[in-house]
mmCIF file with all atom_site columns, C-alpha atoms and ligand atoms in Angstrom:
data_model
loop_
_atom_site.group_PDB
_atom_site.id
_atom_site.type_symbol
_atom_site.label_atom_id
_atom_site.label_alt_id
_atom_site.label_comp_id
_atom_site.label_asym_id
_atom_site.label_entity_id
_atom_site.label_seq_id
_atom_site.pdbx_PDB_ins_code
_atom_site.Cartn_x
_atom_site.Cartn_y
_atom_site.Cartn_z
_atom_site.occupancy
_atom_site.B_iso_or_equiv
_atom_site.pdbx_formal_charge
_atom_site.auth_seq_id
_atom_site.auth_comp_id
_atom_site.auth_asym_id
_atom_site.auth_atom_id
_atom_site.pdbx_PDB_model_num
ATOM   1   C  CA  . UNK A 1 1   ? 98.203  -14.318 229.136 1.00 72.00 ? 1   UNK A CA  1
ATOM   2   C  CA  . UNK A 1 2   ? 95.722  -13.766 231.430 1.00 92.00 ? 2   UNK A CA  1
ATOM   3   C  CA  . UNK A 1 3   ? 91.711  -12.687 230.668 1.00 97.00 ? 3   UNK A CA  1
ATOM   4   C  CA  . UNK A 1 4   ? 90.029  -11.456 233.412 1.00 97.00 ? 4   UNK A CA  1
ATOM   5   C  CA  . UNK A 1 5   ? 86.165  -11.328 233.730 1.00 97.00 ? 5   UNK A CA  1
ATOM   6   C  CA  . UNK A 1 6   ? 84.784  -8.212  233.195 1.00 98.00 ? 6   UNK A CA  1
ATOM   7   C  CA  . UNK A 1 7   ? 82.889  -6.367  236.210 1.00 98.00 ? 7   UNK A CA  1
ATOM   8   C  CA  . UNK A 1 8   ? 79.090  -5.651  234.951 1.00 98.00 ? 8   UNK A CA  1
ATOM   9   C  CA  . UNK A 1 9   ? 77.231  -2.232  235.912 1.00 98.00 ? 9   UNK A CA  1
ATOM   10  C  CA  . UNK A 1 10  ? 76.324  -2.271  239.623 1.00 97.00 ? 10  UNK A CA  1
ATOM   11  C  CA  . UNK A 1 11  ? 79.327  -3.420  240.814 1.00 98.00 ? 11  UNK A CA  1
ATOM   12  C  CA  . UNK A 1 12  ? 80.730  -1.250  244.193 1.00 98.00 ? 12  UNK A CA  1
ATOM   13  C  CA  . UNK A 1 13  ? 84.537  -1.533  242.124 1.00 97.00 ? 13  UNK A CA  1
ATOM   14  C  CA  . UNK A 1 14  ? 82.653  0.798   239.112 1.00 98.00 ? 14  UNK A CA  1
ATOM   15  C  CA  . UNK A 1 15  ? 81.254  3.454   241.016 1.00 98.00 ? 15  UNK A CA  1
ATOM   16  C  CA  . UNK A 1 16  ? 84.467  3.891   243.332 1.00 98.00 ? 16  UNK A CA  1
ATOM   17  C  CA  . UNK A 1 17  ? 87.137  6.623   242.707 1.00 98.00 ? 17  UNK A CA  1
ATOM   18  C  CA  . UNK A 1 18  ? 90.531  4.614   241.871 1.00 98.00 ? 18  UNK A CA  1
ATOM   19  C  CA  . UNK A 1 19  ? 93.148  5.575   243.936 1.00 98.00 ? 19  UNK A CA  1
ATOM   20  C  CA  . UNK A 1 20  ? 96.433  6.710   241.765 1.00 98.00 ? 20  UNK A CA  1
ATOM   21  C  CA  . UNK A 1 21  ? 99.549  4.359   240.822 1.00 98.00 ? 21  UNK A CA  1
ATOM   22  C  CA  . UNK A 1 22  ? 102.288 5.230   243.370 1.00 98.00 ? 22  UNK A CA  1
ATOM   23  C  CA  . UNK A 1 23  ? 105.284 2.457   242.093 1.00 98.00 ? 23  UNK A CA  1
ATOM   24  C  CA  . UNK A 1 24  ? 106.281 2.390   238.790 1.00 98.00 ? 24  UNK A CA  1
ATOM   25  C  CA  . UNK A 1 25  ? 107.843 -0.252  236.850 1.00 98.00 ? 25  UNK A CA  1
ATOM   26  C  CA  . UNK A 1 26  ? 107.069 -2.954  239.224 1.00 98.00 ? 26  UNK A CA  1
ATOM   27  C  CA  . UNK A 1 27  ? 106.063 -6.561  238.641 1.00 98.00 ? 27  UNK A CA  1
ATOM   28  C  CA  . UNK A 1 28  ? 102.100 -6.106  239.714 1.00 98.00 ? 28  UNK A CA  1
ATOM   29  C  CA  . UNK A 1 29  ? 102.252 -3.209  237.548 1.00 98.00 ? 29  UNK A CA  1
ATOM   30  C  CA  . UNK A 1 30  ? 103.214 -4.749  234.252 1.00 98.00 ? 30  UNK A CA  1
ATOM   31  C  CA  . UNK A 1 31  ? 101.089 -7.434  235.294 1.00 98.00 ? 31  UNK A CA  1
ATOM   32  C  CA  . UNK A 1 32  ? 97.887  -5.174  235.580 1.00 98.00 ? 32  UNK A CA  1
ATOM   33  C  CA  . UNK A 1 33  ? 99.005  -3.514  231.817 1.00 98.00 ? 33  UNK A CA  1
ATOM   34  C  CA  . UNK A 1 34  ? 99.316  -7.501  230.755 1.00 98.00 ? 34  UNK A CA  1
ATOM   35  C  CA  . UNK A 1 35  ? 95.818  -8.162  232.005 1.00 98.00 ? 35  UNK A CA  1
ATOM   36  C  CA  . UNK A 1 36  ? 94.185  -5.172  230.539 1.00 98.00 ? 36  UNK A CA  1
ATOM   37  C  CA  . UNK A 1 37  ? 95.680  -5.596  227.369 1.00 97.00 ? 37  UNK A CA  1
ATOM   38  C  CA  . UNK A 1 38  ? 94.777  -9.484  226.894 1.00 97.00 ? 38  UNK A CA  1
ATOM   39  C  CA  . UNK A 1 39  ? 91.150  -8.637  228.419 1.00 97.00 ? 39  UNK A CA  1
ATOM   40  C  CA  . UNK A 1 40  ? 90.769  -5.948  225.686 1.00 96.00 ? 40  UNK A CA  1
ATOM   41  C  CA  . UNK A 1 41  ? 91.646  -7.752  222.818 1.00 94.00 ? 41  UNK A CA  1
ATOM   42  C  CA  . UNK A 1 42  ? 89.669  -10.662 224.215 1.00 94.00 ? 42  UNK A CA  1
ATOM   43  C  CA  . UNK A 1 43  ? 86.966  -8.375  223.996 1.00 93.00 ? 43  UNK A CA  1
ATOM   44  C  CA  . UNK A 1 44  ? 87.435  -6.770  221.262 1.00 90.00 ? 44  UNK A CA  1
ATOM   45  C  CA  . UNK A 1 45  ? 87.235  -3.179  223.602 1.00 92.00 ? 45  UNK A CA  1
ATOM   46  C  CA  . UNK A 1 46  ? 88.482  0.002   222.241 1.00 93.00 ? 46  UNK A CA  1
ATOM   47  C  CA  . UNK A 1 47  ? 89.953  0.726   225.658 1.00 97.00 ? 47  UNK A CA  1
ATOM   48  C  CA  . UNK A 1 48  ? 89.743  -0.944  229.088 1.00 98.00 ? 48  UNK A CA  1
ATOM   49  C  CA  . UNK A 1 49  ? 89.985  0.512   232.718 1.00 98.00 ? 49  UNK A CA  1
ATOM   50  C  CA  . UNK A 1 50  ? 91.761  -0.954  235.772 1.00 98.00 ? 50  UNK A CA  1
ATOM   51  C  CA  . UNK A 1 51  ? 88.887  -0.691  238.013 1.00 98.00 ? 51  UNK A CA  1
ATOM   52  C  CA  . UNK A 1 52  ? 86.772  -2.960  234.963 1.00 98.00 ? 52  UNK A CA  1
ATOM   53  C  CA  . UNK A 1 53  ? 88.676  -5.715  236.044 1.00 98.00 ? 53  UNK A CA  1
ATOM   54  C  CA  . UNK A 1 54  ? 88.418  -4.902  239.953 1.00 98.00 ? 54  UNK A CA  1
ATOM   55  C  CA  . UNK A 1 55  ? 91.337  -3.125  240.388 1.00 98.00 ? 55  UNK A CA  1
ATOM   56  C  CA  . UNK A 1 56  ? 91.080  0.345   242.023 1.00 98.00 ? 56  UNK A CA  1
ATOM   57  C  CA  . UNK A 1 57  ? 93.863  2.103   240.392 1.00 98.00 ? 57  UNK A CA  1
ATOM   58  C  CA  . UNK A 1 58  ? 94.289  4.721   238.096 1.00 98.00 ? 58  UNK A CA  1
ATOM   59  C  CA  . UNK A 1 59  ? 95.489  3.056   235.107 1.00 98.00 ? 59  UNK A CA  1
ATOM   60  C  CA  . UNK A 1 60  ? 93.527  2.766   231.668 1.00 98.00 ? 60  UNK A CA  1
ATOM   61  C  CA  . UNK A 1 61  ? 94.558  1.800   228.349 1.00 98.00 ? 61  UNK A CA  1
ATOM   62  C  CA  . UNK A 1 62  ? 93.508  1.630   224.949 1.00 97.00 ? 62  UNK A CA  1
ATOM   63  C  CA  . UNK A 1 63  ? 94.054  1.600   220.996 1.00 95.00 ? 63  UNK A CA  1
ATOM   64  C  CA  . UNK A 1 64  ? 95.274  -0.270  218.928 1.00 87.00 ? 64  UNK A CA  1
ATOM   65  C  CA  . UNK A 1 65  ? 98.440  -2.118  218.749 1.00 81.00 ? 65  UNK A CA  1
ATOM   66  C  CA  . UNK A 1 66  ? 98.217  -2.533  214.678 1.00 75.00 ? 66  UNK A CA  1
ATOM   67  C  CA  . UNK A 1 67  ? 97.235  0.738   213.065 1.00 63.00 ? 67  UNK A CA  1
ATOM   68  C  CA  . UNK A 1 68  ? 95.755  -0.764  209.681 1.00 60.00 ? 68  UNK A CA  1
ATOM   69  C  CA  . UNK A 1 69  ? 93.138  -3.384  212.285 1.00 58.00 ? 69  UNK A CA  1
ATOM   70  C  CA  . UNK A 1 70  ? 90.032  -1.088  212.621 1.00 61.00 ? 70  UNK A CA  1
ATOM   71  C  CA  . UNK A 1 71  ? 88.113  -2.368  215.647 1.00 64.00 ? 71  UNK A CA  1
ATOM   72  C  CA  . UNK A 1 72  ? 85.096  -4.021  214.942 1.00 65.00 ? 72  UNK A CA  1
ATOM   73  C  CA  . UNK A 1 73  ? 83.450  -2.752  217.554 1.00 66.00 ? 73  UNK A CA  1
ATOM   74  C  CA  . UNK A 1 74  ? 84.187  0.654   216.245 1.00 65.00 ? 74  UNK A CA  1
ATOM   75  C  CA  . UNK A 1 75  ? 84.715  -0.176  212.255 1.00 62.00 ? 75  UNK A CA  1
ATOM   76  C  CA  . UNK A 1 76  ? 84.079  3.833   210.827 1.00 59.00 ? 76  UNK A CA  1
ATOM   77  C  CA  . UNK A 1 77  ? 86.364  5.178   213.848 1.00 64.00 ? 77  UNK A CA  1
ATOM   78  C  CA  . UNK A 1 78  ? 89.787  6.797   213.455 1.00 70.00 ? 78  UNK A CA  1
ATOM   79  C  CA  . UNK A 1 79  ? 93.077  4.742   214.155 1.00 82.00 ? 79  UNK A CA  1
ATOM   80  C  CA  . UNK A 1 80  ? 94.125  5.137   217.896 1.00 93.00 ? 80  UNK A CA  1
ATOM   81  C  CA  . UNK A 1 81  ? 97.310  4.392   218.710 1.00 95.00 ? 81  UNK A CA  1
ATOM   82  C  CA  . UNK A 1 82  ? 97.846  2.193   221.575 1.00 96.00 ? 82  UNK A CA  1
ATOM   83  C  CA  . UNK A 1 83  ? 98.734  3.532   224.940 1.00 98.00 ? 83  UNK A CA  1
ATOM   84  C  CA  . UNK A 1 84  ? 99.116  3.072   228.154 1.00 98.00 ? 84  UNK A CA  1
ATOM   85  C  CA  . UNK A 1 85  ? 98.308  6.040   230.426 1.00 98.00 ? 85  UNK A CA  1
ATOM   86  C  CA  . UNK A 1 86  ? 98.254  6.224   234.559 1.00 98.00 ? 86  UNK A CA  1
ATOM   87  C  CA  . UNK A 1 87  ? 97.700  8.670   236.814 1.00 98.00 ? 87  UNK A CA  1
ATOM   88  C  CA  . UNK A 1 88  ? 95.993  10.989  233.564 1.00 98.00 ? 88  UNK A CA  1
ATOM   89  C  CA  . UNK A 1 89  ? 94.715  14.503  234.069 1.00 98.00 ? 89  UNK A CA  1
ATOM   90  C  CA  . UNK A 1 90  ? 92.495  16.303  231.317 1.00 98.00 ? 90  UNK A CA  1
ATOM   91  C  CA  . UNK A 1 91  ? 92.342  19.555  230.083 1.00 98.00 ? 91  UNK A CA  1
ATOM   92  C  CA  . UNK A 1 92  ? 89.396  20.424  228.192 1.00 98.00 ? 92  UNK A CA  1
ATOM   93  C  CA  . UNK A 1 93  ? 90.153  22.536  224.737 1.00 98.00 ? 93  UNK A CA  1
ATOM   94  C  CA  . UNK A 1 94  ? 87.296  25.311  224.123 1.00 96.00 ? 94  UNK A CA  1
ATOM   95  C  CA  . UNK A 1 95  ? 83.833  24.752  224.561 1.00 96.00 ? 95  UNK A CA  1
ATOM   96  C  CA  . UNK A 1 96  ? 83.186  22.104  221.590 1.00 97.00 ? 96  UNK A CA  1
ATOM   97  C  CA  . UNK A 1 97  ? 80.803  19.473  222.724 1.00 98.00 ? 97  UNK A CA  1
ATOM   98  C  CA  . UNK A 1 98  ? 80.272  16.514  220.092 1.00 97.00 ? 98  UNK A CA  1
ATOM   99  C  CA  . UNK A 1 99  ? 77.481  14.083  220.666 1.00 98.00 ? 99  UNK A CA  1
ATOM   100 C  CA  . UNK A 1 100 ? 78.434  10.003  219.405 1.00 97.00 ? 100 UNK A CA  1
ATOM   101 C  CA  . UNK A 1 101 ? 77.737  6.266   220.088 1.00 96.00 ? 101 UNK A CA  1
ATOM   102 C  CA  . UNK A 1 102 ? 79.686  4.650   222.679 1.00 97.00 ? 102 UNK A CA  1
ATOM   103 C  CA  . UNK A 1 103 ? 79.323  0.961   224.305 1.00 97.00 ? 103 UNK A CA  1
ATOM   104 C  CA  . UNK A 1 104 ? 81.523  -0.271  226.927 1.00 97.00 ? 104 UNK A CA  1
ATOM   105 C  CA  . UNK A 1 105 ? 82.835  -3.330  228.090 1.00 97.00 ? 105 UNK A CA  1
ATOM   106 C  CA  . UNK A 1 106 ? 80.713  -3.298  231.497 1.00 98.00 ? 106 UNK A CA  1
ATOM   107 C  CA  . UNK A 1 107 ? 77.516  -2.606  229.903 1.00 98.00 ? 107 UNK A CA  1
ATOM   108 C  CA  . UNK A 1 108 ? 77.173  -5.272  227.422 1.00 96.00 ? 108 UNK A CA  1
ATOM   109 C  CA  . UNK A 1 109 ? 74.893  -5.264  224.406 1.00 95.00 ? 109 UNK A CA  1
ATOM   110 C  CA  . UNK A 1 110 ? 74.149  -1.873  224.648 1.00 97.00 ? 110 UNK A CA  1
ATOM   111 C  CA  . UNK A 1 111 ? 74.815  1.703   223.047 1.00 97.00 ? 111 UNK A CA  1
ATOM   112 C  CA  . UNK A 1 112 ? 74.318  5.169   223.862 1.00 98.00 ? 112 UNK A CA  1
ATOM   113 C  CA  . UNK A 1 113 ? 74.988  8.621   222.533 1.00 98.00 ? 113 UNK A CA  1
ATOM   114 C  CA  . UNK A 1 114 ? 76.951  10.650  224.584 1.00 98.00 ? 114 UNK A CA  1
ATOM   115 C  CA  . UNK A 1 115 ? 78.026  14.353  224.636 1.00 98.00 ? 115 UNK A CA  1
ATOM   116 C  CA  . UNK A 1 116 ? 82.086  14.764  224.933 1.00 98.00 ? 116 UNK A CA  1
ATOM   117 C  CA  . UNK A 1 117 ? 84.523  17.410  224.597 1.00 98.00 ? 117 UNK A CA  1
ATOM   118 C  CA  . UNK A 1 118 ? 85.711  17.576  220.981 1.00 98.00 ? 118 UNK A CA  1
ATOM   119 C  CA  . UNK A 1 119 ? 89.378  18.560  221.712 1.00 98.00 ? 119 UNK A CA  1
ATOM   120 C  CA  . UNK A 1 120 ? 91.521  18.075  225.145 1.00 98.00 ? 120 UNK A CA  1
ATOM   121 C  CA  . UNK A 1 121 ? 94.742  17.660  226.192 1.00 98.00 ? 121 UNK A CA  1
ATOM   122 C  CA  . UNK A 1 122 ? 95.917  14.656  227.982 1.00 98.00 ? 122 UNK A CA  1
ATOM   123 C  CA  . UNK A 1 123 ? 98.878  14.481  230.624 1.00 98.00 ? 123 UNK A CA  1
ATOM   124 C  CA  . UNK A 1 124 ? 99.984  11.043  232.515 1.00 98.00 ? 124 UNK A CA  1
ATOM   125 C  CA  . UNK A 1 125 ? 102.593 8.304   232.634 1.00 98.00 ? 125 UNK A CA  1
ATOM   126 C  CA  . UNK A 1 126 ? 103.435 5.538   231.377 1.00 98.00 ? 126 UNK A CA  1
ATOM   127 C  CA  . UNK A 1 127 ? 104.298 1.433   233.305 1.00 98.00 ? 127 UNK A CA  1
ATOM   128 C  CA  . UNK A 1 128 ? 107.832 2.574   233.515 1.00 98.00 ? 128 UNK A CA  1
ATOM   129 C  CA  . UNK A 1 129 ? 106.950 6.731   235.353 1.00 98.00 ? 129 UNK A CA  1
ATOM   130 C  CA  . UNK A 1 130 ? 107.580 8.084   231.805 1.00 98.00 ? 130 UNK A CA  1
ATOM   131 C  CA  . UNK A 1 131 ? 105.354 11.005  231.710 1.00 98.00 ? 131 UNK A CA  1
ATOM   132 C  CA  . UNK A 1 132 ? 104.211 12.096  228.189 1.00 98.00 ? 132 UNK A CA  1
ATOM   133 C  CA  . UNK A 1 133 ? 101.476 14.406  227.108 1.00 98.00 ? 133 UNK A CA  1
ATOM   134 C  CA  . UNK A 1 134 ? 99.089  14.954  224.226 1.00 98.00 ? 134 UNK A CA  1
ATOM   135 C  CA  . UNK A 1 135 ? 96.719  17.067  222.510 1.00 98.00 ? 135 UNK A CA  1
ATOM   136 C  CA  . UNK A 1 136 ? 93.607  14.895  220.882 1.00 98.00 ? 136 UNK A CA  1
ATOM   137 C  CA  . UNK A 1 137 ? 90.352  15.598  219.048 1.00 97.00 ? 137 UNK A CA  1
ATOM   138 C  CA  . UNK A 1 138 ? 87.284  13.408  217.928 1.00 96.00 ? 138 UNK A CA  1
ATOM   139 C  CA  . UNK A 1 139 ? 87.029  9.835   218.862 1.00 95.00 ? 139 UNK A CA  1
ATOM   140 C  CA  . UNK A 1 140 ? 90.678  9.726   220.555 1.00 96.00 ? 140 UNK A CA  1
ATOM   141 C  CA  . UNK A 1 141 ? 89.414  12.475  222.611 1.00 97.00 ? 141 UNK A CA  1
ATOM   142 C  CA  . UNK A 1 142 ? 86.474  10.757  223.089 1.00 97.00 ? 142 UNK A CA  1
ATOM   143 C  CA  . UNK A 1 143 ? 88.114  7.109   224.160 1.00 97.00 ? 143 UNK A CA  1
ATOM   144 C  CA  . UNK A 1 144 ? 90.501  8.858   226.907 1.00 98.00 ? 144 UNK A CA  1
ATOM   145 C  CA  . UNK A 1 145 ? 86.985  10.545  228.264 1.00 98.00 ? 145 UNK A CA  1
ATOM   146 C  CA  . UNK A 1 146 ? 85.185  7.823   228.785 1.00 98.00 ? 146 UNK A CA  1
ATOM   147 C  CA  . UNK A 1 147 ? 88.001  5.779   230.021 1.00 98.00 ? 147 UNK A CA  1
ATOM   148 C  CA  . UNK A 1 148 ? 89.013  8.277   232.518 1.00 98.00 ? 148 UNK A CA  1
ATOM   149 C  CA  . UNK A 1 149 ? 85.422  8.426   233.623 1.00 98.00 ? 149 UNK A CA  1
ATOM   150 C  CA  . UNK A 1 150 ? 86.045  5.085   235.031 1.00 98.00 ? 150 UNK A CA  1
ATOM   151 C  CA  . UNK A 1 151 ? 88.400  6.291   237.225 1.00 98.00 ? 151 UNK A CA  1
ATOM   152 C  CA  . UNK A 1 152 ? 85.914  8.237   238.502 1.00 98.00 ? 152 UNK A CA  1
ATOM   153 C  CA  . UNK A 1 153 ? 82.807  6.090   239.296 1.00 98.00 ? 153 UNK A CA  1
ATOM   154 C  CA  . UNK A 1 154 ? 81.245  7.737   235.972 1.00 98.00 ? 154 UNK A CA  1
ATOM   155 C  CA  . UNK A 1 155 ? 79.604  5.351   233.288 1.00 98.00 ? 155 UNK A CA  1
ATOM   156 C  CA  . UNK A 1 156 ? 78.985  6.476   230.111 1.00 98.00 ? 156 UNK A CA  1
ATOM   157 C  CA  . UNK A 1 157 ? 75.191  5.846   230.603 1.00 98.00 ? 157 UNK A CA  1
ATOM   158 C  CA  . UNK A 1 158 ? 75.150  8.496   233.571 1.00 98.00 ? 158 UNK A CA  1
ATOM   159 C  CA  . UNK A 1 159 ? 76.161  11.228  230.720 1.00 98.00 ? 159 UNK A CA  1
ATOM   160 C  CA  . UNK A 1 160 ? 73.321  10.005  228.653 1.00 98.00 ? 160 UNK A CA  1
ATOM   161 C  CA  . UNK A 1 161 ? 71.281  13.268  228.283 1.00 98.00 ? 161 UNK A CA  1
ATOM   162 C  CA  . UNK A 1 162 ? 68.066  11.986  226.582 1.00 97.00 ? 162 UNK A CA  1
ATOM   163 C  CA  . UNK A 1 163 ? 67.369  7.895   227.932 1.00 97.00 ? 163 UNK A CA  1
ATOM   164 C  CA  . UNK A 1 164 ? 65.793  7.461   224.490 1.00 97.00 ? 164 UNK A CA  1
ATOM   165 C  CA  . UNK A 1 165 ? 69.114  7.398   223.033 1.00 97.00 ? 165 UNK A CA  1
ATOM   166 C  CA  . UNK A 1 166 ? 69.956  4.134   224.549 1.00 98.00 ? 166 UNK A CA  1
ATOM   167 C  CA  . UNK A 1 167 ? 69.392  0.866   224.135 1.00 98.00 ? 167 UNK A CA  1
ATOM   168 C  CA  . UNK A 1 168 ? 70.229  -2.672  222.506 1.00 97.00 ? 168 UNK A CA  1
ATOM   169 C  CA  . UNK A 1 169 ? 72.828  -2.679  220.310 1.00 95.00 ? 169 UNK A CA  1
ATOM   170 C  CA  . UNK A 1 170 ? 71.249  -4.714  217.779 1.00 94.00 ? 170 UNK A CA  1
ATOM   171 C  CA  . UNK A 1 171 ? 68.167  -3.139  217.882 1.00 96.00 ? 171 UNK A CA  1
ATOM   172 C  CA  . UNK A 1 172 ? 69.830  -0.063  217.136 1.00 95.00 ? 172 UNK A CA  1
ATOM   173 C  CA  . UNK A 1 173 ? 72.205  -1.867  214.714 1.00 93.00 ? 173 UNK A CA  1
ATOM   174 C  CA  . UNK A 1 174 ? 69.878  -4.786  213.047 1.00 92.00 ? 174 UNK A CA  1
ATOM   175 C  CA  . UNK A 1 175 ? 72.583  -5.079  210.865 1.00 84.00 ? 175 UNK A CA  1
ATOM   176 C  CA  . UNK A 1 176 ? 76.055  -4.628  212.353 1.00 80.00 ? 176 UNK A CA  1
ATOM   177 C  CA  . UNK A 1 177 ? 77.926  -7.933  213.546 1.00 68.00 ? 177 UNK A CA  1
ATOM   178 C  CA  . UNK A 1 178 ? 78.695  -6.502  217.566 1.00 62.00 ? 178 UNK A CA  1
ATOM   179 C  CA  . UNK A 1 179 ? 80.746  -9.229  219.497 1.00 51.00 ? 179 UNK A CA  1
ATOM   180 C  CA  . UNK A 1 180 ? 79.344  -9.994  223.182 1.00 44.00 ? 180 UNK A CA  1
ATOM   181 C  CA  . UNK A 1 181 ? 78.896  -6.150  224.097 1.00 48.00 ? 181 UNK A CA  1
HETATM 182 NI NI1 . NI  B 2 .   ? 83.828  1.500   229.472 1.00 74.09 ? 201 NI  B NI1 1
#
């Protein structure tokens, strides 16, 4: 068990590109997947990013272990399962844009509403090279967005189209119990 501190906005490691996961099933590989996974829950994160935790590779994860725990973070949003995806590519589904709240782990205390695709499909691999594929809509299609925008450099407050729209959580929220972010 291992719960690594969580790089902040304006860290180099956030706005980098990741570099992709060449060895599979290794020991610094399951590692990494052990860290993520005992960061998010720590957190209380509906997904988590390598490069969140300063590690430059293209590995994110996210959902939820048990499907009946809603995340309290994200209490009206639909069940996601957990997974572990490396390496992803995305494939946009029609033209659908939907606007929502999102918060992340490296901006803490704060919310914004962000435009994402509705529907995509999602390609990758799992720890082990296990490639597996899926078509998503809604707020799974929204967590694999923003969590592949890490990979990227992108945070979700660079897609923010109208700065008005974000701000303190509980200012936003008087009266919603957020943890730390
Ligand atoms: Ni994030």
């Amino acid at each position: 068990m291992a719960i690594k501190a969580v790089l902040r906005m304006g860290e180099p490691c956030l706005l980098t590109k990741a570099s992709p996961v060449e060895q599979f099933d290794t020991e610094a590989l399951h590692q990494l997947i052990q860290d993520l996974e005992d960061t998010m829950q720590h957190m209380n994160g509906a997904g988590i990013a390598a490069p969140q935790i300063g590690v430059s590779l293209r590995v994110v994860i996210f959902g939820q272990k048990e499907p009946t725990d809603a995340n309290p973070r994200y209490p009206n949003a639909d069940t996601v399962p957990y997974t572990v995806l490396i390496n992803p590519e995305l494939t946009f589904i029609g033209d659908n844009v939907e606007n929502g709240w999102e918060g992340c782990l490296s901006v803490p205390g704060m919310r914004g509403i962000v435009p994402r695709h509705l529907r995509l499909h999602y390609a990758g691999l799992d720890q082990y090279g296990n490639k597996f594929d899926r078509l998503v809509s809604g707020f799974h299609a929204r967590v694999v967005q923003h969590e592949c925008d890490h990979l990227d450099g992108v945070l979700y407050p660079m897609r923010i189209i109208n700065l008005k729209d974000f701000g303190y959580s509980d200012v936003f929220f008087p009266n919603q119990d957020f943890q730390d972010d």
